[in-house]
mmCIF file of C-alpha atoms in Angstrom:
data_model
loop_
_atom_site.group_PDB
_atom_site.id
_atom_site.type_symbol
_atom_site.label_atom_id
_atom_site.label_comp_id
_atom_site.label_asym_id
_atom_site.label_seq_id
_atom_site.Cartn_x
_atom_site.Cartn_y
_atom_site.Cartn_z
ATOM 1 C CA MET A 1 -10.271 -80.219 -108.813
ATOM 2 C CA LYS A 2 -7.176 -82.241 -109.753
ATOM 3 C CA THR A 3 -3.871 -82.820 -107.984
ATOM 4 C CA ALA A 4 -0.753 -84.397 -109.493
ATOM 5 C CA ILE A 5 1.827 -85.895 -107.154
ATOM 6 C CA ILE A 6 5.224 -86.398 -108.789
ATOM 7 C CA GLY A 7 6.951 -89.320 -107.088
ATOM 8 C CA GLY A 8 5.556 -92.640 -105.917
ATOM 9 C CA GLY A 9 7.515 -92.967 -102.701
ATOM 10 C CA ALA A 10 6.720 -92.653 -99.006
ATOM 11 C CA ALA A 11 5.900 -88.930 -99.036
ATOM 12 C CA GLY A 12 3.927 -89.176 -102.284
ATOM 13 C CA PHE A 13 1.608 -91.962 -101.111
ATOM 14 C CA PHE A 14 1.158 -90.476 -97.652
ATOM 15 C CA LEU A 15 0.232 -87.132 -99.187
ATOM 16 C CA ALA A 16 -2.159 -88.711 -101.694
ATOM 17 C CA ILE A 17 -4.012 -90.778 -99.085
ATOM 18 C CA ASN A 18 -4.419 -87.928 -96.618
ATOM 19 C CA LEU A 19 -5.420 -85.432 -99.296
ATOM 20 C CA LYS A 20 -8.068 -87.775 -100.709
ATOM 21 C CA GLU A 21 -9.481 -88.377 -97.229
ATOM 22 C CA MET A 22 -9.583 -84.648 -96.540
ATOM 23 C CA CYS A 23 -10.993 -83.785 -99.981
ATOM 24 C CA PRO A 24 -12.980 -86.785 -101.306
ATOM 25 C CA GLU A 25 -13.974 -84.869 -104.421
ATOM 26 C CA MET A 26 -10.360 -84.249 -105.410
ATOM 27 C CA GLN A 27 -8.926 -86.258 -108.311
ATOM 28 C CA VAL A 28 -5.514 -87.383 -107.098
ATOM 29 C CA THR A 29 -2.919 -88.914 -109.417
ATOM 30 C CA ILE A 30 0.532 -90.236 -108.476
ATOM 31 C CA LEU A 31 3.080 -90.042 -111.297
ATOM 32 C CA GLU A 32 6.127 -92.301 -110.861
ATOM 33 C CA ARG A 33 9.119 -92.267 -113.207
ATOM 34 C CA GLY A 34 10.096 -95.876 -112.448
ATOM 35 C CA THR A 35 8.229 -99.070 -113.121
ATOM 36 C CA ARG A 36 7.617 -99.735 -109.414
ATOM 37 C CA VAL A 37 6.445 -97.563 -106.548
ATOM 38 C CA LEU A 38 7.655 -97.485 -102.925
ATOM 39 C CA ARG A 39 10.990 -99.164 -103.734
ATOM 40 C CA LYS A 40 12.915 -97.335 -101.018
ATOM 41 C CA VAL A 41 10.275 -98.179 -98.430
ATOM 42 C CA GLU A 42 10.743 -101.839 -99.313
ATOM 43 C CA VAL A 43 14.479 -101.918 -98.558
ATOM 44 C CA SER A 44 14.563 -99.447 -95.661
ATOM 45 C CA GLY A 45 15.518 -100.701 -92.231
ATOM 46 C CA GLY A 46 16.917 -103.898 -93.696
ATOM 47 C CA GLY A 47 13.506 -104.668 -95.192
ATOM 48 C CA ARG A 48 11.670 -103.943 -91.930
ATOM 49 C CA CYS A 49 10.896 -100.221 -92.446
ATOM 50 C CA ASN A 50 11.874 -98.113 -89.438
ATOM 51 C CA CYS A 51 8.810 -95.919 -89.924
ATOM 52 C CA THR A 52 9.316 -93.434 -87.060
ATOM 53 C CA ASN A 53 10.891 -92.939 -83.643
ATOM 54 C CA THR A 54 9.503 -92.311 -80.163
ATOM 55 C CA PHE A 55 11.668 -89.149 -79.857
ATOM 56 C CA GLU A 56 11.909 -89.944 -76.114
ATOM 57 C CA GLU A 57 15.623 -89.176 -75.971
ATOM 58 C CA VAL A 58 15.486 -86.187 -78.339
ATOM 59 C CA THR A 59 15.827 -82.939 -76.418
ATOM 60 C CA ASP A 60 16.799 -80.838 -79.439
ATOM 61 C CA LEU A 61 15.486 -81.560 -82.944
ATOM 62 C CA GLN A 62 18.762 -80.351 -84.430
ATOM 63 C CA SER A 63 20.450 -83.435 -82.944
ATOM 64 C CA VAL A 64 18.378 -85.669 -85.246
ATOM 65 C CA TYR A 65 17.648 -83.240 -88.097
ATOM 66 C CA PRO A 66 20.915 -81.485 -89.017
ATOM 67 C CA ARG A 67 18.999 -79.631 -91.714
ATOM 68 C CA GLY A 68 15.353 -78.584 -91.464
ATOM 69 C CA HIS A 69 14.878 -78.816 -87.693
ATOM 70 C CA ARG A 70 13.330 -75.357 -87.352
ATOM 71 C CA LEU A 71 10.774 -76.037 -90.064
ATOM 72 C CA LEU A 72 9.903 -79.448 -88.623
ATOM 73 C CA LYS A 73 9.497 -78.040 -85.118
ATOM 74 C CA ARG A 74 6.692 -75.869 -86.496
ATOM 75 C CA LEU A 75 5.158 -78.605 -88.634
ATOM 76 C CA PHE A 76 5.190 -81.164 -85.801
ATOM 77 C CA LYS A 77 2.392 -79.105 -84.250
ATOM 78 C CA GLN A 78 0.235 -80.312 -87.153
ATOM 79 C CA PHE A 79 1.473 -83.895 -87.354
ATOM 80 C CA ASP A 80 4.232 -85.501 -85.261
ATOM 81 C CA HIS A 81 5.501 -88.979 -84.375
ATOM 82 C CA ARG A 82 2.558 -89.662 -82.064
ATOM 83 C CA ASP A 83 0.156 -88.825 -84.871
ATOM 84 C CA ALA A 84 2.087 -91.110 -87.235
ATOM 85 C CA TYR A 85 1.920 -93.980 -84.737
ATOM 86 C CA ARG A 86 -1.847 -93.587 -84.421
ATOM 87 C CA TRP A 87 -2.261 -93.155 -88.188
ATOM 88 C CA PHE A 88 -0.704 -96.522 -88.996
ATOM 89 C CA GLU A 89 -2.303 -98.476 -86.161
ATOM 90 C CA HIS A 90 -5.747 -97.019 -86.926
ATOM 91 C CA ARG A 91 -5.379 -98.464 -90.418
ATOM 92 C CA GLY A 92 -4.398 -101.904 -89.198
ATOM 93 C CA VAL A 93 -0.580 -101.804 -89.199
ATOM 94 C CA MET A 94 0.370 -102.585 -85.608
ATOM 95 C CA LEU A 95 3.702 -101.117 -84.545
ATOM 96 C CA THR A 96 6.384 -102.084 -82.050
ATOM 97 C CA VAL A 97 8.990 -99.980 -80.243
ATOM 98 C CA GLN A 98 12.561 -101.224 -79.884
ATOM 99 C CA SER A 99 14.836 -100.481 -76.932
ATOM 100 C CA ASP A 100 16.632 -97.851 -79.050
ATOM 101 C CA HIS A 101 13.286 -96.029 -79.562
ATOM 102 C CA CYS A 102 13.015 -96.994 -83.230
ATOM 103 C CA VAL A 103 9.496 -97.918 -84.345
ATOM 104 C CA PHE A 104 8.825 -100.775 -86.792
ATOM 105 C CA PRO A 105 5.760 -102.648 -88.013
ATOM 106 C CA ARG A 106 5.088 -105.485 -85.600
ATOM 107 C CA SER A 107 5.355 -107.823 -88.584
ATOM 108 C CA GLN A 108 9.018 -106.724 -89.016
ATOM 109 C CA ASP A 109 8.240 -106.496 -92.727
ATOM 110 C CA SER A 110 8.214 -103.322 -94.839
ATOM 111 C CA HIS A 111 5.483 -104.861 -97.004
ATOM 112 C CA SER A 112 3.027 -104.144 -94.188
ATOM 113 C CA ILE A 113 3.506 -100.438 -94.931
ATOM 114 C CA ILE A 114 3.595 -100.934 -98.703
ATOM 115 C CA ASN A 115 0.444 -103.063 -98.754
ATOM 116 C CA LEU A 116 -1.345 -100.496 -96.601
ATOM 117 C CA PHE A 117 -0.447 -97.662 -98.954
ATOM 118 C CA LEU A 118 -1.473 -99.615 -102.041
ATOM 119 C CA SER A 119 -4.764 -100.817 -100.564
ATOM 120 C CA GLU A 120 -5.632 -97.323 -99.326
ATOM 121 C CA ALA A 121 -4.861 -95.899 -102.762
ATOM 122 C CA ARG A 122 -7.223 -98.432 -104.342
ATOM 123 C CA ARG A 123 -9.938 -97.811 -101.760
ATOM 124 C CA LEU A 124 -9.789 -94.066 -102.281
ATOM 125 C CA HIS A 125 -9.572 -94.355 -106.096
ATOM 126 C CA ILE A 126 -6.172 -92.675 -106.282
ATOM 127 C CA GLU A 127 -4.740 -93.179 -109.759
ATOM 128 C CA VAL A 128 -1.146 -94.442 -109.862
ATOM 129 C CA LYS A 129 0.782 -94.105 -113.138
ATOM 130 C CA THR A 130 4.228 -95.680 -113.440
ATOM 131 C CA GLY A 131 6.861 -95.319 -116.142
ATOM 132 C CA LEU A 132 5.842 -91.704 -116.578
ATOM 133 C CA SER A 133 8.654 -89.151 -116.563
ATOM 134 C CA VAL A 134 7.926 -85.514 -115.699
ATOM 135 C CA ASP A 135 10.715 -83.105 -116.587
ATOM 136 C CA SER A 136 8.741 -79.904 -116.942
ATOM 137 C CA LEU A 137 5.956 -78.486 -114.816
ATOM 138 C CA ASP A 138 4.312 -77.336 -118.029
ATOM 139 C CA GLN A 139 3.417 -80.977 -118.674
ATOM 140 C CA LEU A 140 0.922 -80.682 -115.819
ATOM 141 C CA ASN A 141 -0.943 -77.512 -116.704
ATOM 142 C CA ASP A 142 -4.227 -79.427 -116.565
ATOM 143 C CA TYR A 143 -3.855 -79.894 -112.800
ATOM 144 C CA ASP A 144 -4.971 -77.394 -110.189
ATOM 145 C CA TYR A 145 -2.262 -78.441 -107.740
ATOM 146 C CA ILE A 146 1.155 -80.043 -108.273
ATOM 147 C CA CYS A 147 3.080 -81.729 -105.467
ATOM 148 C CA VAL A 148 6.727 -82.712 -105.877
ATOM 149 C CA THR A 149 7.732 -85.705 -103.738
ATOM 150 C CA THR A 150 10.592 -87.095 -105.804
ATOM 151 C CA GLY A 151 12.868 -87.771 -102.825
ATOM 152 C CA GLY A 152 16.514 -86.925 -102.432
ATOM 153 C CA GLN A 153 18.454 -86.348 -105.631
ATOM 154 C CA PRO A 154 22.156 -87.293 -105.765
ATOM 155 C CA HIS A 155 22.899 -84.601 -108.349
ATOM 156 C CA VAL A 156 21.706 -81.038 -108.735
ATOM 157 C CA ASP A 157 20.620 -81.836 -112.331
ATOM 158 C CA GLY A 158 17.736 -83.814 -110.850
ATOM 159 C CA LEU A 159 16.288 -80.609 -109.399
ATOM 160 C CA THR A 160 17.074 -77.812 -111.863
ATOM 161 C CA TRP A 161 13.957 -78.513 -113.939
ATOM 162 C CA LEU A 162 11.894 -77.225 -111.017
ATOM 163 C CA SER A 163 13.379 -73.705 -111.455
ATOM 164 C CA HIS A 164 13.636 -73.067 -107.717
ATOM 165 C CA PRO A 165 16.586 -72.191 -105.450
ATOM 166 C CA ILE A 166 18.551 -75.356 -104.629
ATOM 167 C CA GLU A 167 20.901 -76.305 -101.828
ATOM 168 C CA GLN A 168 23.630 -78.452 -103.407
ATOM 169 C CA PRO A 169 22.820 -82.157 -102.797
ATOM 170 C CA VAL A 170 25.533 -84.231 -101.138
ATOM 171 C CA PRO A 171 25.356 -87.715 -99.585
ATOM 172 C CA SER A 172 24.444 -88.172 -95.948
ATOM 173 C CA LEU A 173 24.429 -91.310 -93.751
ATOM 174 C CA PHE A 174 27.516 -93.207 -94.848
ATOM 175 C CA THR A 175 30.382 -95.101 -93.223
ATOM 176 C CA PHE A 176 34.050 -94.105 -93.164
ATOM 177 C CA ASN A 177 36.930 -95.669 -95.061
ATOM 178 C CA ILE A 178 40.047 -95.710 -92.871
ATOM 179 C CA GLU A 179 43.316 -97.011 -94.270
ATOM 180 C CA ASP A 180 44.728 -98.614 -91.131
ATOM 181 C CA THR A 181 45.512 -102.329 -91.328
ATOM 182 C CA SER A 182 45.814 -102.684 -87.544
ATOM 183 C CA LEU A 183 42.284 -101.305 -87.206
ATOM 184 C CA HIS A 184 40.961 -103.588 -89.951
ATOM 185 C CA GLN A 185 42.146 -106.583 -87.935
ATOM 186 C CA LEU A 186 39.474 -105.658 -85.365
ATOM 187 C CA MET A 187 36.701 -106.197 -87.944
ATOM 188 C CA GLY A 188 33.405 -106.998 -86.236
ATOM 189 C CA THR A 189 34.324 -105.324 -82.948
ATOM 190 C CA VAL A 190 31.515 -103.219 -81.458
ATOM 191 C CA VAL A 191 31.935 -100.501 -78.830
ATOM 192 C CA GLU A 192 28.537 -99.714 -77.331
ATOM 193 C CA ASP A 193 29.284 -96.186 -76.101
ATOM 194 C CA ALA A 194 31.934 -94.404 -78.145
ATOM 195 C CA THR A 195 32.240 -90.793 -79.229
ATOM 196 C CA ALA A 196 33.542 -89.896 -82.692
ATOM 197 C CA MET A 197 34.600 -86.380 -83.647
ATOM 198 C CA ILE A 198 35.871 -84.559 -86.711
ATOM 199 C CA ALA A 199 39.116 -83.349 -85.176
ATOM 200 C CA GLY A 200 39.363 -79.589 -84.735
ATOM 201 C CA THR A 201 35.602 -79.019 -85.080
ATOM 202 C CA LYS A 202 32.488 -79.234 -82.925
ATOM 203 C CA MET A 203 31.134 -82.072 -85.063
ATOM 204 C CA ARG A 204 30.679 -85.099 -82.795
ATOM 205 C CA SER A 205 28.412 -88.071 -82.280
ATOM 206 C CA ARG A 206 27.983 -90.632 -79.495
ATOM 207 C CA GLY A 207 26.668 -94.178 -79.611
ATOM 208 C CA PRO A 208 27.503 -97.701 -80.804
ATOM 209 C CA LEU A 209 30.530 -97.870 -83.119
ATOM 210 C CA LEU A 210 31.337 -100.837 -85.352
ATOM 211 C CA ILE A 211 34.825 -101.521 -86.701
ATOM 212 C CA THR A 212 34.701 -102.995 -90.209
ATOM 213 C CA HIS A 213 37.169 -104.390 -92.718
ATOM 214 C CA TRP A 214 37.173 -100.984 -94.442
ATOM 215 C CA GLY A 215 37.032 -98.637 -91.433
ATOM 216 C CA MET A 216 34.199 -97.623 -89.126
ATOM 217 C CA SER A 217 30.407 -97.835 -89.119
ATOM 218 C CA GLY A 218 27.554 -98.010 -86.590
ATOM 219 C CA HIS A 219 25.096 -95.380 -85.428
ATOM 220 C CA CYS A 220 27.885 -93.238 -83.996
ATOM 221 C CA ILE A 221 29.585 -92.906 -87.392
ATOM 222 C CA LEU A 222 26.375 -92.655 -89.422
ATOM 223 C CA ARG A 223 25.169 -89.760 -87.296
ATOM 224 C CA LEU A 224 28.518 -88.022 -87.541
ATOM 225 C CA SER A 225 28.422 -88.404 -91.335
ATOM 226 C CA SER A 226 25.036 -86.688 -91.307
ATOM 227 C CA TYR A 227 26.126 -83.807 -89.073
ATOM 228 C CA ALA A 228 29.301 -83.243 -91.112
ATOM 229 C CA ALA A 229 27.917 -84.146 -94.559
ATOM 230 C CA ARG A 230 28.755 -80.838 -96.218
ATOM 231 C CA MET A 231 32.130 -80.448 -94.536
ATOM 232 C CA LEU A 232 33.145 -83.974 -95.530
ATOM 233 C CA SER A 233 32.042 -83.390 -99.126
ATOM 234 C CA GLU A 234 33.985 -80.126 -99.331
ATOM 235 C CA HIS A 235 37.147 -81.946 -98.156
ATOM 236 C CA ASP A 236 36.672 -84.889 -100.539
ATOM 237 C CA TYR A 237 35.896 -87.162 -97.568
ATOM 238 C CA ARG A 238 39.397 -86.805 -96.167
ATOM 239 C CA LEU A 239 39.489 -85.375 -92.658
ATOM 240 C CA PRO A 240 41.078 -86.297 -89.313
ATOM 241 C CA LEU A 241 38.872 -88.375 -87.020
ATOM 242 C CA SER A 242 39.163 -88.596 -83.242
ATOM 243 C CA VAL A 243 37.556 -91.418 -81.240
ATOM 244 C CA ASN A 244 36.873 -91.618 -77.512
ATOM 245 C CA TRP A 245 36.488 -95.346 -76.897
ATOM 246 C CA THR A 246 35.265 -94.960 -73.306
ATOM 247 C CA GLY A 247 32.474 -92.379 -73.459
ATOM 248 C CA MET A 248 34.153 -90.764 -70.421
ATOM 249 C CA THR A 249 36.071 -87.535 -69.876
ATOM 250 C CA GLU A 250 39.863 -87.514 -69.749
ATOM 251 C CA ALA A 251 39.766 -86.700 -66.030
ATOM 252 C CA ASP A 252 37.412 -89.583 -65.262
ATOM 253 C CA VAL A 253 39.499 -92.033 -67.309
ATOM 254 C CA THR A 254 42.659 -90.922 -65.503
ATOM 255 C CA GLU A 255 41.056 -91.315 -62.097
ATOM 256 C CA ARG A 256 39.684 -94.745 -62.911
ATOM 257 C CA LEU A 257 43.109 -95.911 -64.074
ATOM 258 C CA ARG A 258 44.749 -94.615 -60.915
ATOM 259 C CA GLN A 259 42.243 -96.430 -58.720
ATOM 260 C CA PHE A 260 42.644 -99.602 -60.755
ATOM 261 C CA ILE A 261 46.443 -99.500 -60.545
ATOM 262 C CA ALA A 262 46.319 -98.978 -56.774
ATOM 263 C CA ALA A 263 44.378 -102.232 -56.408
ATOM 264 C CA ASN A 264 45.957 -104.261 -59.250
ATOM 265 C CA ASP A 265 49.534 -103.046 -59.628
ATOM 266 C CA LYS A 266 51.002 -106.564 -60.060
ATOM 267 C CA LYS A 267 48.577 -107.670 -62.788
ATOM 268 C CA GLN A 268 49.489 -107.599 -66.469
ATOM 269 C CA LEU A 269 48.095 -104.839 -68.692
ATOM 270 C CA PRO A 270 46.447 -107.091 -71.346
ATOM 271 C CA THR A 271 44.801 -109.329 -68.760
ATOM 272 C CA PHE A 272 42.634 -106.755 -67.009
ATOM 273 C CA CYS A 273 40.821 -103.833 -68.652
ATOM 274 C CA PRO A 274 39.203 -101.210 -66.378
ATOM 275 C CA PHE A 275 36.706 -100.251 -69.098
ATOM 276 C CA ALA A 276 33.876 -102.023 -70.934
ATOM 277 C CA LEU A 277 35.946 -102.545 -74.070
ATOM 278 C CA PRO A 278 36.172 -105.700 -76.202
ATOM 279 C CA GLN A 279 39.420 -107.554 -75.514
ATOM 280 C CA ARG A 280 40.768 -107.159 -79.072
ATOM 281 C CA LEU A 281 40.237 -103.408 -78.947
ATOM 282 C CA TRP A 282 41.889 -103.178 -75.528
ATOM 283 C CA HIS A 283 44.972 -104.946 -76.896
ATOM 284 C CA HIS A 284 44.953 -102.574 -79.899
ATOM 285 C CA VAL A 285 44.861 -99.547 -77.562
ATOM 286 C CA LEU A 286 47.733 -100.928 -75.484
ATOM 287 C CA GLU A 287 49.916 -101.623 -78.533
ATOM 288 C CA LYS A 288 49.158 -98.225 -80.021
ATOM 289 C CA SER A 289 49.952 -96.278 -76.850
ATOM 290 C CA LEU A 290 52.652 -98.413 -75.190
ATOM 291 C CA SER A 291 54.150 -100.499 -78.022
ATOM 292 C CA GLY A 292 56.795 -102.824 -76.516
ATOM 293 C CA ARG A 293 55.496 -102.173 -73.003
ATOM 294 C CA ALA A 294 51.976 -103.425 -73.801
ATOM 295 C CA HIS A 295 52.475 -106.552 -71.650
ATOM 296 C CA ALA A 296 54.022 -104.865 -68.618
ATOM 297 C CA PRO A 297 52.528 -104.950 -65.083
ATOM 298 C CA TRP A 298 50.057 -102.166 -64.340
ATOM 299 C CA GLY A 299 52.172 -100.827 -61.496
ATOM 300 C CA SER A 300 55.188 -100.280 -63.752
ATOM 301 C CA LEU A 301 53.616 -97.541 -65.876
ATOM 302 C CA ASN A 302 55.422 -94.208 -65.645
ATOM 303 C CA ARG A 303 53.768 -90.818 -66.075
ATOM 304 C CA LYS A 304 54.430 -90.519 -69.813
ATOM 305 C CA GLU A 305 53.093 -94.021 -70.472
ATOM 306 C CA MET A 306 50.030 -93.277 -68.390
ATOM 307 C CA ASN A 307 49.386 -90.078 -70.366
ATOM 308 C CA ARG A 308 49.769 -91.886 -73.703
ATOM 309 C CA LEU A 309 47.328 -94.596 -72.613
ATOM 310 C CA VAL A 310 44.757 -92.033 -71.453
ATOM 311 C CA ASN A 311 45.137 -90.072 -74.691
ATOM 312 C CA THR A 312 44.589 -93.162 -76.846
ATOM 313 C CA LEU A 313 41.499 -94.110 -74.850
ATOM 314 C CA VAL A 314 39.850 -90.688 -75.120
ATOM 315 C CA ASN A 315 41.455 -89.132 -78.221
ATOM 316 C CA ASP A 316 42.495 -91.906 -80.605
ATOM 317 C CA HIS A 317 43.376 -90.434 -84.022
ATOM 318 C CA TYR A 318 42.640 -91.802 -87.505
ATOM 319 C CA GLU A 319 42.340 -90.352 -90.998
ATOM 320 C CA ILE A 320 39.103 -90.623 -92.943
ATOM 321 C CA ALA A 321 40.126 -91.727 -96.440
ATOM 322 C CA GLY A 322 36.762 -91.714 -98.176
ATOM 323 C CA ARG A 323 33.158 -92.692 -97.676
ATOM 324 C CA ALA A 324 31.712 -96.163 -98.005
ATOM 325 C CA ALA A 325 28.140 -97.104 -98.816
ATOM 326 C CA PHE A 326 25.762 -97.816 -95.960
ATOM 327 C CA LYS A 327 23.306 -100.603 -96.766
ATOM 328 C CA ASP A 328 20.352 -98.198 -96.531
ATOM 329 C CA GLU A 329 22.183 -95.235 -98.042
ATOM 330 C CA PHE A 330 19.804 -93.195 -100.119
ATOM 331 C CA VAL A 331 19.664 -90.104 -97.930
ATOM 332 C CA THR A 332 21.035 -86.810 -99.173
ATOM 333 C CA CYS A 333 21.303 -83.424 -97.604
ATOM 334 C CA GLY A 334 20.361 -80.559 -99.873
ATOM 335 C CA GLY A 335 17.405 -80.106 -102.188
ATOM 336 C CA ILE A 336 14.852 -77.375 -102.700
ATOM 337 C CA SER A 337 15.871 -74.499 -100.437
ATOM 338 C CA LEU A 338 13.534 -73.999 -97.485
ATOM 339 C CA SER A 339 13.640 -70.269 -98.196
ATOM 340 C CA ALA A 340 11.760 -71.025 -101.437
ATOM 341 C CA VAL A 341 8.637 -72.381 -99.698
ATOM 342 C CA ASP A 342 6.062 -71.135 -97.243
ATOM 343 C CA PRO A 343 7.091 -72.600 -93.833
ATOM 344 C CA VAL A 344 3.561 -73.788 -92.967
ATOM 345 C CA ARG A 345 2.039 -74.710 -96.309
ATOM 346 C CA LEU A 346 5.256 -75.844 -98.065
ATOM 347 C CA GLU A 347 3.927 -74.050 -101.134
ATOM 348 C CA SER A 348 6.272 -72.400 -103.579
ATOM 349 C CA ARG A 349 6.741 -68.692 -102.913
ATOM 350 C CA THR A 350 6.942 -68.007 -106.653
ATOM 351 C CA ARG A 351 4.474 -70.471 -108.192
ATOM 352 C CA PRO A 352 1.099 -70.771 -106.400
ATOM 353 C CA GLY A 353 -0.337 -74.276 -106.405
ATOM 354 C CA LEU A 354 3.102 -75.944 -106.421
ATOM 355 C CA PHE A 355 4.020 -77.806 -103.224
ATOM 356 C CA PHE A 356 6.995 -79.834 -101.985
ATOM 357 C CA ALA A 357 7.159 -82.667 -99.445
ATOM 358 C CA GLY A 358 9.692 -85.210 -98.271
ATOM 359 C CA GLU A 359 13.397 -85.373 -98.949
ATOM 360 C CA VAL A 360 13.206 -83.287 -102.125
ATOM 361 C CA LEU A 361 13.303 -80.418 -99.628
ATOM 362 C CA ASP A 362 16.525 -79.494 -97.836
ATOM 363 C CA ILE A 363 15.519 -81.626 -94.849
ATOM 364 C CA ASP A 364 17.315 -84.751 -93.712
ATOM 365 C CA GLY A 365 17.606 -86.727 -90.505
ATOM 366 C CA VAL A 366 19.969 -89.184 -88.903
ATOM 367 C CA THR A 367 19.287 -92.911 -88.956
ATOM 368 C CA GLY A 368 16.518 -94.154 -86.664
ATOM 369 C CA GLY A 369 13.193 -93.479 -88.409
ATOM 370 C CA PHE A 370 13.599 -89.712 -88.502
ATOM 371 C CA ASN A 371 13.635 -89.357 -92.293
ATOM 372 C CA PHE A 372 10.368 -91.243 -92.661
ATOM 373 C CA GLN A 373 8.829 -89.064 -89.954
ATOM 374 C CA ALA A 374 9.877 -85.971 -91.904
ATOM 375 C CA ALA A 375 8.182 -87.477 -94.974
ATOM 376 C CA TRP A 376 4.916 -88.118 -93.082
ATOM 377 C CA THR A 377 4.947 -84.667 -91.467
ATOM 378 C CA THR A 378 5.681 -82.648 -94.607
ATOM 379 C CA ALA A 379 3.238 -84.686 -96.705
ATOM 380 C CA TYR A 380 0.476 -84.163 -94.167
ATOM 381 C CA ALA A 381 1.206 -80.420 -94.038
ATOM 382 C CA VAL A 382 0.837 -80.187 -97.830
ATOM 383 C CA ALA A 383 -2.447 -82.120 -97.743
ATOM 384 C CA GLN A 384 -3.751 -79.711 -95.110
ATOM 385 C CA ALA A 385 -2.640 -76.717 -97.159
ATOM 386 C CA ILE A 386 -4.400 -77.959 -100.299
ATOM 387 C CA ARG A 387 -7.563 -78.668 -98.328
ATOM 388 C CA ALA A 388 -7.478 -75.128 -96.922
ATOM 389 C CA SER A 389 -6.977 -73.760 -100.421
ATOM 390 C CA CYS A 390 -9.924 -75.777 -101.761
ATOM 391 C CA ASN A 391 -12.173 -74.644 -98.918
ATOM 392 C CA SER A 392 -11.300 -70.978 -99.448
ATOM 393 C CA ALA A 393 -12.001 -71.318 -103.173
ATOM 394 C CA ARG A 394 -15.537 -72.641 -102.607
ATOM 395 C CA PRO A 395 -18.344 -70.095 -102.988
ATOM 396 C CA ASP A 396 -20.232 -69.286 -99.789
#
């Protein structure tokens, strides 16, 4: 029996290794279009490879998988983040958990994962062919099983050769361009607990927000770009953005300000900030909401000024003027429609023996190790499905 795996990335190698361990008699070949394998693994996580997440703060998979969460919820019963953690450590790659629940190799080097995959492929006699382009499934008629693990494709043309229903690919995980020179002057400012929203929608994200010389970045913005990927694409990446700098409700912000004023009415506005905001941002908020009164005593604020200050703190408005590249941006939403595959086996509904795993499917996660976990889970599910198929084909 022979299996061809198209794509020498994370999902492809993980599938090949697990399939060969499950079916030692299987001839497994990885076919990679490029001259090098595992290139995206090498650069992911700033070269450290955020290989999974603890999921400790995930109460709803949809919050970390905007597309594909229902499928993954089922597949996690076969292989989840705990299984991935054990899988790597059992093979000698010790892992470490960060305070934000991201999981990295203890070495802090993506080559620990790459070297493991390559050494396991050699040990199991998995053939790896590079510089080999596959643009028709008919090229692989000699194989009993074909697995497509080509990763996310930026353009639909990269998927049409598979002759399966496709969800239009669009970028996910990117930062926002904002044409506001006063904001750009705050470059490097980080707010640890902000909430960003696409104004007029339910699309929102909470977490650290970084102000850059081109606009906004940080986990808060990257997650929002993932949730709203299709909407942003449809509007040419030009939509109104609302930011709550405090992470608090309007009522709570108002009450805190009232209490602060009662105790500090003689103090100057720029000198004392009742919230955990960087000083430069606090001055920006004051200028934006109070203009010439930004240096007045706290106790001199009238009702209208108070309302404007509260509104800027919890509902500060900007205009997204385009998307900017994120350093690890190679995630897309879209791909082979999940309706085209069996939800357990990930086998094509129209072509038996053809399987899909990884980001080539319409599955994508937010930043934090979730996309790699989807690759491990879907690849393992395909390996299990092929093993089951082989076992059922054996004579009694």
